[in-house]
Short mmCIF file of C-alpha atoms in Angstrom, two decimals:
data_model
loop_
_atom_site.label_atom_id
_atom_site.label_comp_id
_atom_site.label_asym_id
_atom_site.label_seq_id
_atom_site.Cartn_x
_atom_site.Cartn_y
_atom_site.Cartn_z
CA UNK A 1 -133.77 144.01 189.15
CA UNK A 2 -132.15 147.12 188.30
CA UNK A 3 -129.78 148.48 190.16
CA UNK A 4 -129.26 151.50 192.56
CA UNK A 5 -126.84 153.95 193.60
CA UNK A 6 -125.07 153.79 197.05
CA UNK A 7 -127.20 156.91 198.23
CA UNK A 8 -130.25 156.06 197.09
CA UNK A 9 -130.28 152.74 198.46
CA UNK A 10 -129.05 154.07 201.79
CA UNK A 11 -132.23 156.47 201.92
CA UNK A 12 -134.76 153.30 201.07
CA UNK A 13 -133.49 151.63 203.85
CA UNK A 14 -133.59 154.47 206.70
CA UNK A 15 -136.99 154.47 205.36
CA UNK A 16 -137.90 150.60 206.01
CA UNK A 17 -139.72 148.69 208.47
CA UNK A 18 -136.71 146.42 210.20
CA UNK A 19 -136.93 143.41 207.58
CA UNK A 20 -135.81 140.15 209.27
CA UNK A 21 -132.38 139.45 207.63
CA UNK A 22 -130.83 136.64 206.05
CA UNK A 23 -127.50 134.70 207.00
CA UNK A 24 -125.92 131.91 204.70
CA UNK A 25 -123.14 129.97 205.06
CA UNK A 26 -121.13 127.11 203.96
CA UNK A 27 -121.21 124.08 206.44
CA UNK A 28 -118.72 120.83 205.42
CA UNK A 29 -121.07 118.15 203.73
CA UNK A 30 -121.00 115.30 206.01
CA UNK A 31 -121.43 118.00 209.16
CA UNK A 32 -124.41 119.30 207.48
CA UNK A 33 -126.40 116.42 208.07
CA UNK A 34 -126.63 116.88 212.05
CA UNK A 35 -128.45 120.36 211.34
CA UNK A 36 -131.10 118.30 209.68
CA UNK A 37 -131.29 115.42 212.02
CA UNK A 38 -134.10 112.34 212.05
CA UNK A 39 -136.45 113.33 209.54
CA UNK A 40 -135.95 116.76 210.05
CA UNK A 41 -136.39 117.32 213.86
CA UNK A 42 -133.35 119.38 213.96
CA UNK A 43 -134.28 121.48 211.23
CA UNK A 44 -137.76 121.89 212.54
CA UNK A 45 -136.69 122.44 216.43
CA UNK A 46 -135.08 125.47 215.20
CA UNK A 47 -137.58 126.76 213.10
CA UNK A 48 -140.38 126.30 215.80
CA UNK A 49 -138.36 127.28 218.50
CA UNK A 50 -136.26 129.34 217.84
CA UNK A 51 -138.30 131.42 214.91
CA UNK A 52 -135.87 131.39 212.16
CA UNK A 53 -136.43 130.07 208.80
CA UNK A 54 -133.95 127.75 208.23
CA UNK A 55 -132.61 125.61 205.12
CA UNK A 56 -130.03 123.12 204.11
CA UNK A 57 -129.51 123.45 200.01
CA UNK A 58 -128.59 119.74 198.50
CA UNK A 59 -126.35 120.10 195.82
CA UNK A 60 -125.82 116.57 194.30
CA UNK A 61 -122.32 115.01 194.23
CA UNK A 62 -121.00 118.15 195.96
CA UNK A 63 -117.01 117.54 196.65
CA UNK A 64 -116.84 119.32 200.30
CA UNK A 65 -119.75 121.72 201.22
CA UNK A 66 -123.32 122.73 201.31
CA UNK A 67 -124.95 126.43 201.38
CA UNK A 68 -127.12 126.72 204.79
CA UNK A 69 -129.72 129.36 204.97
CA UNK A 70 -131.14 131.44 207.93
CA UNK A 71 -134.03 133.72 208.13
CA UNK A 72 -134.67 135.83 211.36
CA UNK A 73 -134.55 138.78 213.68
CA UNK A 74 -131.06 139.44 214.88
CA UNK A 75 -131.58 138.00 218.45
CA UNK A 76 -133.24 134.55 217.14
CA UNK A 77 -129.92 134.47 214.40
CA UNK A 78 -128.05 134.60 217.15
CA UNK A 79 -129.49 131.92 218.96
CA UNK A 80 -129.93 129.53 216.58
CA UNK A 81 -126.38 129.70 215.20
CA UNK A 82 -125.32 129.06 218.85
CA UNK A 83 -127.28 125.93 218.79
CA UNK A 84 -125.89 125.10 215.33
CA UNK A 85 -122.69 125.69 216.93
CA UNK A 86 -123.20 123.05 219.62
CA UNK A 87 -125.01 120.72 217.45
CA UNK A 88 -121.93 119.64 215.08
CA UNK A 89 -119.30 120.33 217.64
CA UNK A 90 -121.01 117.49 220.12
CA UNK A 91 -121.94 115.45 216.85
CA UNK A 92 -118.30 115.67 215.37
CA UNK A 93 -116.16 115.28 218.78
CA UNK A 94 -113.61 114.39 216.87
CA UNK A 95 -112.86 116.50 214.26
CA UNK A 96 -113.60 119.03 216.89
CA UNK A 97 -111.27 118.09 219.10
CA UNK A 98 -108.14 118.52 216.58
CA UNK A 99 -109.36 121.76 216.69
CA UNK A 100 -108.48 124.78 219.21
CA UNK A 101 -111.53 126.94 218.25
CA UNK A 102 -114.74 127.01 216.15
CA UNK A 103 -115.76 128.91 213.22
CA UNK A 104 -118.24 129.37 210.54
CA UNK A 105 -117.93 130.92 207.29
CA UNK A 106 -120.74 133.22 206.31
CA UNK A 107 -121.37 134.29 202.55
CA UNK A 108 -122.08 138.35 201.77
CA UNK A 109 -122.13 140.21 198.59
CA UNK A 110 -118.56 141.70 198.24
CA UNK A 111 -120.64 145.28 198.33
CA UNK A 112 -121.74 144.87 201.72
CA UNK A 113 -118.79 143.43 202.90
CA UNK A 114 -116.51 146.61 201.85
CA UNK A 115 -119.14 148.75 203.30
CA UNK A 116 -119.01 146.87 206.04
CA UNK A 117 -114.93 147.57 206.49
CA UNK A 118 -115.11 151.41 205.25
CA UNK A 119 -117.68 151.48 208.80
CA UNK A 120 -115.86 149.99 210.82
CA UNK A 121 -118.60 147.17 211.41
CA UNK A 122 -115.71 143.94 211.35
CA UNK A 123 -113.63 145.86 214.11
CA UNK A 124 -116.87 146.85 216.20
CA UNK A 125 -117.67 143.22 216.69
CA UNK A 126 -114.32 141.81 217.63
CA UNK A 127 -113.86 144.47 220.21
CA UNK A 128 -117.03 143.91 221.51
CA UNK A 129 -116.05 140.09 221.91
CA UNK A 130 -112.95 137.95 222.06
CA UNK A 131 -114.20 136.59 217.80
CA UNK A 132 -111.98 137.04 215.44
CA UNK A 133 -112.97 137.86 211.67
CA UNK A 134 -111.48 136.65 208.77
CA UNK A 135 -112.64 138.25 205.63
CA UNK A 136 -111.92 136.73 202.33
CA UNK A 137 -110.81 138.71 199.21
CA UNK A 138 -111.75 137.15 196.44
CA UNK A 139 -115.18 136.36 195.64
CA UNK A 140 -116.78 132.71 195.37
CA UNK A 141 -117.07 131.06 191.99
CA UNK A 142 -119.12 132.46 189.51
CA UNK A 143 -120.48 135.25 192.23
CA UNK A 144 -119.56 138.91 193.68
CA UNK A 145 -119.83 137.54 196.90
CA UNK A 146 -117.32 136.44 199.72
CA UNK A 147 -116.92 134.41 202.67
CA UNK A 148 -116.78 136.36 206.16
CA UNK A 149 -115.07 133.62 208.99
CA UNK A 150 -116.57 133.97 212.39
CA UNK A 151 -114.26 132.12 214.49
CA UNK A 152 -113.86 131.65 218.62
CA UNK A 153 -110.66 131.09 220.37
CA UNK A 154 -111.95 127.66 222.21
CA UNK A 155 -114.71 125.92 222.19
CA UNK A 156 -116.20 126.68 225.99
CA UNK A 157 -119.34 127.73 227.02
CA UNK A 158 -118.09 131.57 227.15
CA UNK A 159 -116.44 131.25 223.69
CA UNK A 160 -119.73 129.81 222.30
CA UNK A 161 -121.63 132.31 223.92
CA UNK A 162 -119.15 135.35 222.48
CA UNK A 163 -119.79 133.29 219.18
CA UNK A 164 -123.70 133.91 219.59
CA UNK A 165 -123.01 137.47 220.48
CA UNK A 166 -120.94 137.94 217.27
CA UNK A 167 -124.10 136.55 214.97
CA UNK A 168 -126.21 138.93 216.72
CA UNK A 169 -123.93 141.80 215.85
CA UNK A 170 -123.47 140.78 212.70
CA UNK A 171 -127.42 139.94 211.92
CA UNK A 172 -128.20 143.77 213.55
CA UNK A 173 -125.64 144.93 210.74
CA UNK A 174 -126.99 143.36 208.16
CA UNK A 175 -131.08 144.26 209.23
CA UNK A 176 -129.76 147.95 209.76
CA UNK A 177 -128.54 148.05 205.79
CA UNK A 178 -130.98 145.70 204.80
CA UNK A 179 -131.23 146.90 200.86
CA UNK A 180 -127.77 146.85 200.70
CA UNK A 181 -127.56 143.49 201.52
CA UNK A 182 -130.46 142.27 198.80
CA UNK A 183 -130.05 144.63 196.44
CA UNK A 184 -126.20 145.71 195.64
CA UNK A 185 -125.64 147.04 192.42
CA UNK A 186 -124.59 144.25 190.02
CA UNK A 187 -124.63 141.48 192.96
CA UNK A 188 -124.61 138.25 191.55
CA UNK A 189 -125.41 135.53 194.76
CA UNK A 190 -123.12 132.62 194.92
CA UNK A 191 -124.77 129.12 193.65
CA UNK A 192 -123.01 125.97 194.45
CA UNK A 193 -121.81 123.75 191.79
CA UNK A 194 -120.97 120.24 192.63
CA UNK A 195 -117.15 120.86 191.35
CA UNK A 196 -116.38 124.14 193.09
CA UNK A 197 -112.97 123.86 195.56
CA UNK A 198 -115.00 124.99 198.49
CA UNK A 199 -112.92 123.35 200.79
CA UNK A 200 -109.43 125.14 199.18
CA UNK A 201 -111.03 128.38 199.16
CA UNK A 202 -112.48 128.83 202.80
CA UNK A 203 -109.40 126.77 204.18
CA UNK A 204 -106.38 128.19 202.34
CA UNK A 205 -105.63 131.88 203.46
CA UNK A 206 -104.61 134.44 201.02
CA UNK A 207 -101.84 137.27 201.35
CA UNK A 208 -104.92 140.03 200.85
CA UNK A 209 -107.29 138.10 202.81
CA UNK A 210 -108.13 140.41 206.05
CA UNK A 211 -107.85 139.35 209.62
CA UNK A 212 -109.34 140.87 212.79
CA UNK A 213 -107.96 139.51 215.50
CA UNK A 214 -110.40 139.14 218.72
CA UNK A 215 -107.99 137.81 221.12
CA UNK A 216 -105.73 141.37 221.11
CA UNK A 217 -108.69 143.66 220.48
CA UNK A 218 -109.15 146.38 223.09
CA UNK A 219 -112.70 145.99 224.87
CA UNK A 220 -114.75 149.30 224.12
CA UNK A 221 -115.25 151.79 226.94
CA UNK A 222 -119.16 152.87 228.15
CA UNK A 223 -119.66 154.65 225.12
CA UNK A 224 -119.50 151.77 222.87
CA UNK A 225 -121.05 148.81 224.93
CA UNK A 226 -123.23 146.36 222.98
CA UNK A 227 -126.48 147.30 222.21
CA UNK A 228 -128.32 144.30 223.58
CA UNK A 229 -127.84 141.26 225.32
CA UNK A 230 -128.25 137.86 223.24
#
């Protein structure tokens, strides 16, 4: 597909019908399996109740994780990743419980994701929650794309539910600059190989990685409530 200037892509996308977007993200192998469950029921619940197409990518003798993939309107993202959220920490107690908070790592094209921080987008959703944001730097292997960390300060009911908020916010970005997000100029979409150091590139944070900090951020005043409810 041929690529497009920032402008012009901006004007085909005030133009759209809102698209339902997509979220992906990398989940640890073994976890992964719980957001399948017995022949599938998991996978299905979600996608018949909750109305998101959903997907688990195998990639064969992969060392650490596995690409998940979400299809939906903002409010339904938010929902199921809420449920995904509760789903491996109540399957994985204990892993979980070494843990103080939760967090998922979400893959974007590096375009979006500086557009994203020249708007302000990253800063709107942590002061609109108690979620902190890490975004990565450098881009996965063989890609122009990059991980953005959702993470919660516990593990509560009123952390998970700020978690679920945060998705929302972050689907409603991503539907608002919906060509952006599937057509940046010279994107190239991350595809796992079995040998890529997943686990040393989400887990091992980097002097230009950025961090928003949720816990610190100031709430927003009238003006600047959230937009909806999840």
């Amino acid at each position: 597909m041929q690529s497009m200037d920032l402008a012009t892509l901006r004007k085909i996308n005030a133009e759209e019908v809102p698209t339902p977007p997509h979220l992906r993200a990398i989940i640890h192998n073994k976890q992964s399996s719980c957001l399948i469950g017995y022949q599938g029921q998991i996978a299905k619940h979600i996608t018949v109740n909750l109305g998101v197409r959903f997907q688990v990518y195998e990639t064969e003798r992969s060392k650490w994780g596995r690409l998940v993939s979400t299809r939906g309107y903002p409010e339904a993202l938010g929902k199921t990743w809420y449920y995904c959220a509760k789903q491996l920490i109540s399957s994985f107690r204990e892993h979980f419980e070494l843990k103080k908070g939760f967090g998922i790592d979400f893959v974007f094209p590096s375009f979006l994701i500086d557009f994203f921080l020249s708007t302000g987008e990253f800063d709107y959703i942590t002061r609109n929650t108690a979620i902190s944001i890490l975004v990565k730097h450098d881009c996965l292997m063989r890609s122009t794309e990059r991980v953005v960390r959702i993470l919660t300060r516990n593990k509560d009911e009123a952390s998970l539910n700020q978690f679920k908020t945060a998705v929302y916010l972050l689907a409603l970005a991503v539907q608002k600059n919906i060509t952006l997000a599937m057509c940046a100029p010279g994107n190239v979409f991350y595809k796992e190989d079995p040998e890529d150091p997943l686990w040393k590139y989400c887990h091992v944070r980097e002097i230009n990685d950025i961090f928003f900090d949720g816990s610190s951020s100031q709430r927003t005043n009238d003006d600047e409530k959230v937009p909806h409810t999840v």
